[in-house]
Amino acid sequence: MKSEKLAINGGSPIIQDDSGKFIHPIVTPQIEKAVIEQMHSTLSIYDRSGIFKDFEDAFAEYHGKKHGLVTSSGTTALWSLYDSINLKKDDEIICPIYTFHATVNPILQTSAKPIFVDCDKTGNIDPERIAQKINEKTKAIMITHMWGYPCKMDNIKALSKKYGLYLFEDCSHAHGASYQSKKLGSWGDAAAFSLQGNKIITGGEGGIIITDNNEIYKNCVLHGHFGKRTKQEIDPNTEDFKYAVTGKGLKLRAHPLAIRIAHEQFKSLDDINRQKNEHVEIIRDYVSNINGIELNQGYADSVNSWYALILKLDKEKFNCDIELFCKSLNAEGGVEFDIPNATSPLDTLELYKKPSHFFKNYKDENLVDGEYPMSKKFSQSIIKMPVWYRKEDTAIVENYGKILNKVAKIYEKVN
Ligand SMILES: *Cc1c(COP(=O)(O)O)cnc(C)c1O
């Protein structure tokens, strides 16, 4: 049987035009109209009103939460969460080693210390390994639902309850996902979502916090807001109210245009995720014929948001390394196939190996206190792709499946 020639070796690519590019967000006429309306209304919102209130209410309600607070970014949303629990020197926060670095970075702005935990075979933080790292200094657990795959929240929630720890969720990949029929972002004491340009719901830049906890909410307001919003929201009978003019002195306010854009997309979130699930099934069918590639499996009872579809490669099964495999997929017109190097385990980062370069309170500490073999293995064996979310993009998804089949066939080891 004669096999086709790979595009990377001069063969003809499966996708011949630029249709393999993932365009996100889709700027609909509704978004255009809303943005123009917003520009003529206001471009800076000082208190909890207008589009801030609309989006905070809608987003909180969707998750069954009491409070929503929009922020300038996901990173600042996370920072406010860490700041909200009154951390002291030597307090410890349990965090995933395998996450985007912004999940953990803001801890360095507090007096606490991140304690890293390895992942399991899903790529998410391993509940059993969390248990091993809890001690009397532990104050909180931060988890990330990586790539939109839900963490094992029943076990993690049970741990946080048992030891009296705050539980925070970084839901920046997980808009609309759920575990055991409960929305991600509603499991812990509070959650942060990024609304940055790549994220499922986006305003270009922005973030949002949701919580039921009045104290956390109030502290987040004080952390990044001042003047009208603090005066409106802080109880006048408290000591905090004396600080309403300044808050804690930072301004982490969102941009109204960003929030307006995010709010328009948010209206379609469930439809987006439903269509993604159909497209994932197409890829699953293609991959089921390939010996050596599998879709990363999450936990049972998960509804994934498919921020990215994660393909796991078994190197032993192919005559090439993962880099060449990915380049070959790209050459076929599957330009979005990607080895996510920007999201490699945090033990590789100078910021954690030697934080004292910027943060004097860490002295000579190395915050990387061990080996994280599962994260290393996971991150070195995956290729990700986006999941298109409009019916009219099904043909692109089919082509991505064909590309996987073609490239895998040619590199397949035959024995
Ligand atoms: C994007 C992202 C962040 C940071 O969000 P920004 O809005 O870019 O500041 C944090 N955590 C994760 C997991 C992310 O993907």
Tab-separated table of C-alpha atoms and ligand atoms in Angstrom:
chain	number	residue	atom	x	y	z
A	1	MET	CA	0.000	0.000	0.000
A	2	LYS	CA	1.375	3.344	-1.038
A	3	SER	CA	1.111	6.019	1.621
A	4	GLU	CA	0.657	9.685	0.859
A	5	LYS	CA	3.622	11.989	1.227
A	6	LEU	CA	3.631	14.347	4.201
A	7	ALA	CA	3.343	18.056	3.439
A	8	ILE	CA	6.439	18.661	5.556
A	9	ASN	CA	8.317	16.491	3.018
A	10	GLY	CA	6.842	18.190	-0.025
A	11	GLY	CA	3.507	16.400	-0.268
A	12	SER	CA	0.252	18.275	-0.637
A	13	PRO	CA	-1.294	19.498	2.607
A	14	ILE	CA	-4.788	18.440	3.697
A	15	ILE	CA	-5.819	22.060	4.292
A	16	GLN	CA	-4.681	24.175	1.354
A	17	ASP	CA	-5.871	27.603	2.533
A	18	ASP	CA	-5.821	29.417	5.863
A	19	SER	CA	-9.102	27.913	7.092
A	20	GLY	CA	-7.165	25.938	9.727
A	21	LYS	CA	-6.735	29.081	11.812
A	22	PHE	CA	-8.861	29.377	14.933
A	23	ILE	CA	-10.597	32.727	15.074
A	24	HIS	CA	-11.683	33.782	18.520
A	25	PRO	CA	-13.674	35.586	19.666
A	26	ILE	CA	-16.172	35.686	16.827
A	27	VAL	CA	-17.200	39.330	16.612
A	28	THR	CA	-20.915	39.118	15.915
A	29	PRO	CA	-23.164	42.017	14.853
A	30	GLN	CA	-24.613	41.870	18.384
A	31	ILE	CA	-21.181	42.467	19.889
A	32	GLU	CA	-20.504	45.334	17.481
A	33	LYS	CA	-23.807	46.942	18.375
A	34	ALA	CA	-23.260	46.483	22.108
A	35	VAL	CA	-19.779	48.015	21.959
A	36	ILE	CA	-21.013	51.077	20.097
A	37	GLU	CA	-23.818	51.478	22.599
A	38	GLN	CA	-21.342	51.156	25.456
A	39	MET	CA	-18.988	53.760	23.965
A	40	HIS	CA	-21.825	56.244	23.872
A	41	SER	CA	-22.852	55.365	27.404
A	42	THR	CA	-19.691	55.314	29.540
A	43	LEU	CA	-16.083	54.147	29.286
A	44	SER	CA	-15.335	54.153	33.000
A	45	ILE	CA	-17.560	52.813	35.738
A	46	TYR	CA	-16.719	53.882	39.297
A	47	ASP	CA	-19.296	51.887	41.221
A	48	ARG	CA	-21.315	48.713	40.819
A	49	SER	CA	-23.641	49.835	38.041
A	50	GLY	CA	-24.264	49.548	34.311
A	51	ILE	CA	-22.553	46.728	32.470
A	52	PHE	CA	-20.451	45.806	35.535
A	53	LYS	CA	-23.568	45.131	37.572
A	54	ASP	CA	-25.303	43.362	34.672
A	55	PHE	CA	-22.402	41.007	34.037
A	56	GLU	CA	-21.552	40.410	37.691
A	57	ASP	CA	-25.176	39.534	38.437
A	58	ALA	CA	-25.596	37.281	35.400
A	59	PHE	CA	-22.285	35.486	35.934
A	60	ALA	CA	-22.806	34.996	39.663
A	61	GLU	CA	-26.355	33.768	39.127
A	62	TYR	CA	-25.257	31.267	36.459
A	63	HIS	CA	-22.967	29.717	39.089
A	64	GLY	CA	-25.514	30.012	41.893
A	65	LYS	CA	-23.288	32.509	43.724
A	66	LYS	CA	-24.133	35.667	45.616
A	67	HIS	CA	-21.354	38.015	44.489
A	68	GLY	CA	-19.498	38.806	41.308
A	69	LEU	CA	-16.655	41.301	40.967
A	70	VAL	CA	-15.104	42.219	37.623
A	71	THR	CA	-11.380	42.955	37.541
A	72	SER	CA	-8.736	44.173	35.110
A	73	SER	CA	-7.454	40.625	34.478
A	74	GLY	CA	-7.560	37.037	35.642
A	75	THR	CA	-4.218	37.594	37.344
A	76	THR	CA	-5.557	40.503	39.388
A	77	ALA	CA	-8.684	38.503	40.230
A	78	LEU	CA	-6.421	35.763	41.623
A	79	TRP	CA	-4.317	38.339	43.460
A	80	SER	CA	-7.429	39.745	45.153
A	81	LEU	CA	-8.448	36.245	46.239
A	82	TYR	CA	-5.071	35.624	47.875
A	83	ASP	CA	-5.178	39.054	49.481
A	84	SER	CA	-8.674	38.439	50.844
A	85	ILE	CA	-7.758	35.779	53.414
A	86	ASN	CA	-5.388	37.732	55.584
A	87	LEU	CA	-2.246	35.703	54.914
A	88	LYS	CA	0.691	35.929	57.276
A	89	LYS	CA	4.354	35.128	56.924
A	90	ASP	CA	4.984	31.368	56.654
A	91	ASP	CA	1.380	30.603	55.720
A	92	GLU	CA	1.222	28.032	52.964
A	93	ILE	CA	-1.014	27.796	49.916
A	94	ILE	CA	-1.252	24.500	48.093
A	95	CYS	CA	-1.087	24.967	44.307
A	96	PRO	CA	-0.734	22.869	41.180
A	97	ILE	CA	2.784	22.645	39.707
A	98	TYR	CA	1.138	22.080	36.337
A	99	THR	CA	-0.825	25.245	35.543
A	100	PHE	CA	-0.332	28.548	33.796
A	101	HIS	CA	2.069	30.529	35.984
A	102	ALA	CA	-0.446	33.323	36.677
A	103	THR	CA	-2.387	30.940	38.931
A	104	VAL	CA	0.443	31.047	41.450
A	105	ASN	CA	2.417	34.233	40.717
A	106	PRO	CA	0.263	36.604	42.815
A	107	ILE	CA	1.085	34.601	45.967
A	108	LEU	CA	4.524	36.214	45.763
A	109	GLN	CA	2.795	39.563	46.388
A	110	THR	CA	1.575	38.279	49.761
A	111	SER	CA	3.611	37.018	52.704
A	112	ALA	CA	2.634	33.419	52.064
A	113	LYS	CA	4.408	30.623	50.264
A	114	PRO	CA	3.173	28.420	47.415
A	115	ILE	CA	3.491	24.687	48.057
A	116	PHE	CA	3.457	22.777	44.798
A	117	VAL	CA	1.628	19.548	44.161
A	118	ASP	CA	2.040	17.209	41.210
A	119	CYS	CA	-0.757	16.228	38.845
A	120	ASP	CA	-2.255	12.828	38.128
A	121	LYS	CA	-2.766	11.283	34.701
A	122	THR	CA	-5.542	13.759	33.818
A	123	GLY	CA	-3.111	16.700	34.097
A	124	ASN	CA	-5.004	18.078	37.091
A	125	ILE	CA	-3.753	18.436	40.659
A	126	ASP	CA	-3.763	15.054	42.403
A	127	PRO	CA	-6.000	15.011	45.515
A	128	GLU	CA	-3.879	12.309	47.175
A	129	ARG	CA	-0.752	14.363	46.769
A	130	ILE	CA	-2.581	17.418	48.173
A	131	ALA	CA	-3.315	15.444	51.327
A	132	GLN	CA	0.396	14.673	51.748
A	133	LYS	CA	1.318	18.377	51.749
A	134	ILE	CA	-1.226	19.653	54.273
A	135	ASN	CA	0.190	20.716	57.643
A	136	GLU	CA	-0.548	23.295	60.341
A	137	LYS	CA	0.780	26.137	58.152
A	138	THR	CA	-1.579	25.360	55.273
A	139	LYS	CA	-4.215	28.065	54.816
A	140	ALA	CA	-5.719	27.426	51.409
A	141	ILE	CA	-5.842	25.198	48.371
A	142	MET	CA	-5.798	26.735	44.896
A	143	ILE	CA	-6.647	24.477	41.991
A	144	THR	CA	-6.777	24.996	38.222
A	145	HIS	CA	-9.169	23.098	35.982
A	146	MET	CA	-6.505	22.595	33.340
A	147	TRP	CA	-7.558	22.997	29.731
A	148	GLY	CA	-11.189	22.874	30.882
A	149	TYR	CA	-10.987	19.379	32.406
A	150	PRO	CA	-12.632	19.490	35.856
A	151	CYS	CA	-10.479	18.670	38.877
A	152	LYS	CA	-11.648	15.917	41.215
A	153	MET	CA	-13.644	18.417	43.258
A	154	ASP	CA	-15.481	16.003	45.560
A	155	ASN	CA	-12.192	14.741	46.991
A	156	ILE	CA	-10.567	18.174	47.072
A	157	LYS	CA	-13.596	19.775	48.705
A	158	ALA	CA	-13.616	17.025	51.331
A	159	LEU	CA	-9.964	17.771	52.139
A	160	SER	CA	-10.573	21.490	52.476
A	161	LYS	CA	-13.487	20.803	54.813
A	162	LYS	CA	-11.630	18.248	56.886
A	163	TYR	CA	-8.682	20.575	57.521
A	164	GLY	CA	-10.579	23.883	57.581
A	165	LEU	CA	-8.810	25.329	54.533
A	166	TYR	CA	-9.998	27.893	52.050
A	167	LEU	CA	-10.609	26.390	48.639
A	168	PHE	CA	-10.112	28.569	45.542
A	169	GLU	CA	-10.647	27.647	41.905
A	170	ASP	CA	-8.799	29.116	38.943
A	171	CYS	CA	-11.486	28.689	36.289
A	172	SER	CA	-9.661	30.563	33.538
A	173	HIS	CA	-9.951	27.517	31.247
A	174	ALA	CA	-13.279	26.318	32.498
A	175	HIS	CA	-16.142	28.703	31.684
A	176	GLY	CA	-19.361	26.710	31.712
A	177	ALA	CA	-17.825	23.369	32.702
A	178	SER	CA	-19.152	21.257	35.556
A	179	TYR	CA	-18.350	18.273	37.724
A	180	GLN	CA	-21.017	16.008	39.177
A	181	SER	CA	-23.580	18.434	37.694
A	182	LYS	CA	-22.198	21.338	39.744
A	183	LYS	CA	-20.643	24.239	37.851
A	184	LEU	CA	-16.914	24.767	38.213
A	185	GLY	CA	-16.360	27.957	40.137
A	186	SER	CA	-19.104	27.056	42.583
A	187	TRP	CA	-17.246	24.298	44.473
A	188	GLY	CA	-14.842	26.365	46.522
A	189	ASP	CA	-15.018	29.457	48.730
A	190	ALA	CA	-14.374	31.634	45.701
A	191	ALA	CA	-13.261	31.395	42.086
A	192	ALA	CA	-11.376	33.552	39.604
A	193	PHE	CA	-11.962	33.538	35.845
A	194	SER	CA	-9.792	35.210	33.227
A	195	LEU	CA	-11.574	37.037	30.406
A	196	GLN	CA	-8.362	37.470	28.400
A	197	GLY	CA	-8.421	37.271	24.593
A	198	ASN	CA	-7.826	33.519	24.309
A	199	LYS	CA	-10.296	32.494	26.946
A	200	ILE	CA	-13.706	30.985	26.219
A	201	ILE	CA	-15.518	34.105	27.400
A	202	THR	CA	-13.377	37.132	26.662
A	203	GLY	CA	-13.324	40.893	26.601
A	204	GLY	CA	-9.751	40.984	25.335
A	205	GLU	CA	-8.534	41.639	28.853
A	206	GLY	CA	-10.421	41.271	32.115
A	207	GLY	CA	-11.370	38.911	34.892
A	208	ILE	CA	-14.141	38.103	37.326
A	209	ILE	CA	-14.357	36.769	40.868
A	210	ILE	CA	-17.401	34.931	42.195
A	211	THR	CA	-18.120	33.968	45.789
A	212	ASP	CA	-20.821	33.418	48.390
A	213	ASN	CA	-18.493	34.574	51.157
A	214	ASN	CA	-19.295	38.157	52.227
A	215	GLU	CA	-15.924	38.629	53.906
A	216	ILE	CA	-13.933	37.478	50.864
A	217	TYR	CA	-16.070	39.640	48.618
A	218	LYS	CA	-15.645	42.722	50.791
A	219	ASN	CA	-11.890	42.192	50.988
A	220	CYS	CA	-11.645	41.797	47.215
A	221	VAL	CA	-13.538	45.061	46.764
A	222	LEU	CA	-11.172	46.802	49.189
A	223	HIS	CA	-8.129	45.303	47.473
A	224	GLY	CA	-8.688	46.731	44.014
A	225	HIS	CA	-11.407	49.356	44.246
A	226	PHE	CA	-11.978	52.662	45.962
A	227	GLY	CA	-14.236	55.656	46.260
A	228	LYS	CA	-17.703	55.142	44.854
A	229	ARG	CA	-17.614	51.342	44.803
A	230	THR	CA	-16.200	50.924	48.303
A	231	LYS	CA	-18.595	53.549	49.687
A	232	GLN	CA	-21.462	51.713	48.042
A	233	GLU	CA	-20.438	48.255	49.247
A	234	ILE	CA	-18.625	48.489	52.573
A	235	ASP	CA	-20.786	48.489	55.695
A	236	PRO	CA	-20.672	52.064	57.094
A	237	ASN	CA	-20.709	50.670	60.644
A	238	THR	CA	-17.325	48.981	60.265
A	239	GLU	CA	-13.710	50.064	60.676
A	240	ASP	CA	-13.133	49.222	56.998
A	241	PHE	CA	-15.520	51.978	55.950
A	242	LYS	CA	-13.068	54.605	57.240
A	243	TYR	CA	-10.830	53.427	54.373
A	244	ALA	CA	-13.516	53.689	51.711
A	245	VAL	CA	-11.917	56.719	50.022
A	246	THR	CA	-8.786	54.743	49.117
A	247	GLY	CA	-9.539	51.077	49.673
A	248	LYS	CA	-6.171	49.359	50.012
A	249	GLY	CA	-4.783	51.732	47.398
A	250	LEU	CA	-4.845	49.646	44.245
A	251	LYS	CA	-6.984	50.041	41.171
A	252	LEU	CA	-7.816	46.732	39.516
A	253	ARG	CA	-10.992	47.924	37.836
A	254	ALA	CA	-12.130	46.446	34.537
A	255	HIS	CA	-12.759	48.279	31.264
A	256	PRO	CA	-16.469	48.617	30.436
A	257	LEU	CA	-15.947	47.746	26.751
A	258	ALA	CA	-14.213	44.519	27.720
A	259	ILE	CA	-16.987	43.546	30.079
A	260	ARG	CA	-19.641	44.438	27.530
A	261	ILE	CA	-17.973	42.172	24.966
A	262	ALA	CA	-17.637	39.359	27.507
A	263	HIS	CA	-21.271	39.745	28.529
A	264	GLU	CA	-22.496	39.370	24.941
A	265	GLN	CA	-20.531	36.119	24.499
A	266	PHE	CA	-21.566	34.834	27.878
A	267	LYS	CA	-25.177	34.754	26.654
A	268	SER	CA	-24.153	31.940	24.265
A	269	LEU	CA	-21.865	30.031	26.621
A	270	ASP	CA	-23.988	26.907	26.904
A	271	ASP	CA	-24.530	26.768	23.132
A	272	ILE	CA	-20.803	27.208	22.561
A	273	ASN	CA	-19.951	24.324	24.862
A	274	ARG	CA	-22.646	22.078	23.411
A	275	GLN	CA	-21.302	22.556	19.887
A	276	LYS	CA	-17.756	21.954	21.139
A	277	ASN	CA	-18.806	18.618	22.557
A	278	GLU	CA	-20.103	17.547	19.146
A	279	HIS	CA	-16.832	18.551	17.529
A	280	VAL	CA	-14.801	16.690	20.135
A	281	GLU	CA	-16.708	13.522	19.239
A	282	ILE	CA	-15.566	13.929	15.633
A	283	ILE	CA	-11.929	14.081	16.718
A	284	ARG	CA	-12.499	11.174	19.102
A	285	ASP	CA	-13.703	9.052	16.173
A	286	TYR	CA	-10.628	9.862	14.094
A	287	VAL	CA	-8.278	9.253	16.988
A	288	SER	CA	-9.887	5.929	17.859
A	289	ASN	CA	-8.316	4.516	14.665
A	290	ILE	CA	-4.835	5.597	15.662
A	291	ASN	CA	-2.589	3.396	17.721
A	292	GLY	CA	-0.486	5.746	19.860
A	293	ILE	CA	-2.716	8.798	20.263
A	294	GLU	CA	-5.553	9.156	22.711
A	295	LEU	CA	-7.763	11.969	23.897
A	296	ASN	CA	-6.769	12.920	27.399
A	297	GLN	CA	-9.362	11.353	29.700
A	298	GLY	CA	-10.845	13.428	32.492
A	299	TYR	CA	-12.743	12.094	35.479
A	300	ALA	CA	-16.139	10.470	35.155
A	301	ASP	CA	-19.088	12.808	35.686
A	302	SER	CA	-17.278	15.750	34.097
A	303	VAL	CA	-18.650	18.231	31.595
A	304	ASN	CA	-15.569	19.728	29.998
A	305	SER	CA	-15.403	23.266	28.577
A	306	TRP	CA	-12.776	22.183	26.003
A	307	TYR	CA	-10.625	25.288	26.343
A	308	ALA	CA	-8.259	22.962	24.541
A	309	LEU	CA	-8.544	19.384	23.399
A	310	ILE	CA	-5.548	17.488	24.742
A	311	LEU	CA	-4.065	14.657	22.695
A	312	LYS	CA	-1.662	12.322	24.442
A	313	LEU	CA	1.064	10.817	22.303
A	314	ASP	CA	2.763	7.545	23.068
A	315	LYS	CA	6.284	8.197	21.758
A	316	GLU	CA	7.059	4.491	21.584
A	317	LYS	CA	4.512	4.061	18.820
A	318	PHE	CA	5.996	6.539	16.336
A	319	ASN	CA	9.191	6.945	14.340
A	320	CYS	CA	9.579	10.603	15.275
A	321	ASP	CA	9.629	12.804	18.346
A	322	ILE	CA	6.685	14.912	19.462
A	323	GLU	CA	8.172	18.143	18.060
A	324	LEU	CA	8.474	16.712	14.550
A	325	PHE	CA	5.032	15.146	14.877
A	326	CYS	CA	3.530	18.531	15.739
A	327	LYS	CA	5.425	20.362	12.977
A	328	SER	CA	4.153	17.773	10.533
A	329	LEU	CA	0.575	18.400	11.672
A	330	ASN	CA	1.131	22.149	11.200
A	331	ALA	CA	2.535	21.599	7.707
A	332	GLU	CA	-0.692	19.830	6.716
A	333	GLY	CA	-2.541	23.104	7.408
A	334	GLY	CA	-3.404	22.194	10.988
A	335	VAL	CA	-1.712	25.367	12.128
A	336	GLU	CA	-3.350	25.323	15.561
A	337	PHE	CA	-1.859	21.999	16.682
A	338	ASP	CA	0.506	23.102	19.423
A	339	ILE	CA	2.864	21.843	22.093
A	340	PRO	CA	1.916	24.222	24.911
A	341	ASN	CA	5.381	25.234	26.051
A	342	ALA	CA	4.110	28.452	27.665
A	343	THR	CA	2.271	26.203	30.103
A	344	SER	CA	5.037	23.904	31.242
A	345	PRO	CA	5.358	22.879	34.904
A	346	LEU	CA	6.327	25.781	37.161
A	347	ASP	CA	9.438	24.055	38.558
A	348	THR	CA	11.219	25.158	35.387
A	349	LEU	CA	10.690	28.862	36.169
A	350	GLU	CA	13.402	31.107	37.626
A	351	LEU	CA	10.723	32.993	39.590
A	352	TYR	CA	10.172	29.901	41.748
A	353	LYS	CA	13.729	28.605	41.815
A	354	LYS	CA	15.077	31.944	43.021
A	355	PRO	CA	12.260	34.323	44.039
A	356	SER	CA	14.637	36.407	46.173
A	357	HIS	CA	15.886	38.155	43.020
A	358	PHE	CA	12.640	40.162	43.191
A	359	PHE	CA	11.171	39.288	46.584
A	360	LYS	CA	13.549	39.828	49.476
A	361	ASN	CA	11.362	38.081	52.050
A	362	TYR	CA	12.156	34.723	50.420
A	363	LYS	CA	15.885	35.042	51.286
A	364	ASP	CA	17.612	32.090	49.590
A	365	GLU	CA	14.555	29.907	49.407
A	366	ASN	CA	13.950	27.684	46.441
A	367	LEU	CA	10.192	27.220	46.217
A	368	VAL	CA	10.699	24.170	44.043
A	369	ASP	CA	11.119	21.591	46.737
A	370	GLY	CA	11.119	18.331	44.890
A	371	GLU	CA	10.391	16.430	41.744
A	372	TYR	CA	7.109	16.472	39.877
A	373	PRO	CA	7.429	13.464	37.580
A	374	MET	CA	3.772	13.246	36.577
A	375	SER	CA	3.629	16.874	35.419
A	376	LYS	CA	6.846	16.472	33.523
A	377	LYS	CA	5.606	13.364	31.784
A	378	PHE	CA	2.181	14.847	31.047
A	379	SER	CA	3.493	18.135	29.654
A	380	GLN	CA	6.033	16.337	27.459
A	381	SER	CA	3.514	14.021	25.878
A	382	ILE	CA	0.700	16.331	24.822
A	383	ILE	CA	-0.337	18.245	21.754
A	384	LYS	CA	-3.294	20.572	22.063
A	385	MET	CA	-5.792	21.917	19.584
A	386	PRO	CA	-8.674	24.371	19.942
A	387	VAL	CA	-12.252	23.194	19.545
A	388	TRP	CA	-14.349	25.128	17.066
A	389	TYR	CA	-17.780	26.051	18.319
A	390	ARG	CA	-19.943	26.959	15.323
A	391	LYS	CA	-21.849	24.427	13.262
A	392	GLU	CA	-20.365	25.899	10.065
A	393	ASP	CA	-16.861	25.040	11.313
A	394	THR	CA	-17.475	21.280	11.399
A	395	ALA	CA	-15.572	20.847	8.127
A	396	ILE	CA	-12.451	22.316	9.731
A	397	VAL	CA	-12.733	19.876	12.606
A	398	GLU	CA	-13.059	17.013	10.116
A	399	ASN	CA	-9.898	18.214	8.410
A	400	TYR	CA	-8.050	18.280	11.723
A	401	GLY	CA	-9.079	14.666	12.227
A	402	LYS	CA	-7.851	13.746	8.732
A	403	ILE	CA	-4.541	15.464	9.409
A	404	LEU	CA	-4.060	13.435	12.582
A	405	ASN	CA	-4.769	10.225	10.690
A	406	LYS	CA	-2.443	11.037	7.813
A	407	VAL	CA	0.511	12.066	9.975
A	408	ALA	CA	0.069	9.191	12.425
A	409	LYS	CA	-0.133	6.605	9.592
A	410	ILE	CA	3.134	7.736	8.107
A	411	TYR	CA	5.110	7.872	11.334
A	412	GLU	CA	3.522	4.742	12.792
A	413	LYS	CA	6.025	2.042	13.742
A	414	VAL	CA	5.135	-1.224	12.115
A	415	ASN	CA	6.297	-4.410	13.767
B	1	LIG	C1	-5.070	33.193	31.410
B	1	LIG	C2	-4.893	32.565	32.716
B	1	LIG	C3	-4.670	33.305	33.888
B	1	LIG	C4	-4.412	34.777	33.860
B	1	LIG	O1	-5.402	35.505	33.322
B	1	LIG	P1	-5.115	36.958	32.664
B	1	LIG	O2	-6.465	37.462	32.398
B	1	LIG	O3	-4.313	36.719	31.442
B	1	LIG	O4	-4.385	37.738	33.686
B	1	LIG	C5	-4.602	32.642	35.082
B	1	LIG	N1	-4.717	31.313	35.153
B	1	LIG	C6	-4.900	30.551	34.059
B	1	LIG	C7	-5.043	29.086	34.223
B	1	LIG	C8	-4.971	31.156	32.811
B	1	LIG	O5	-5.134	30.405	31.721
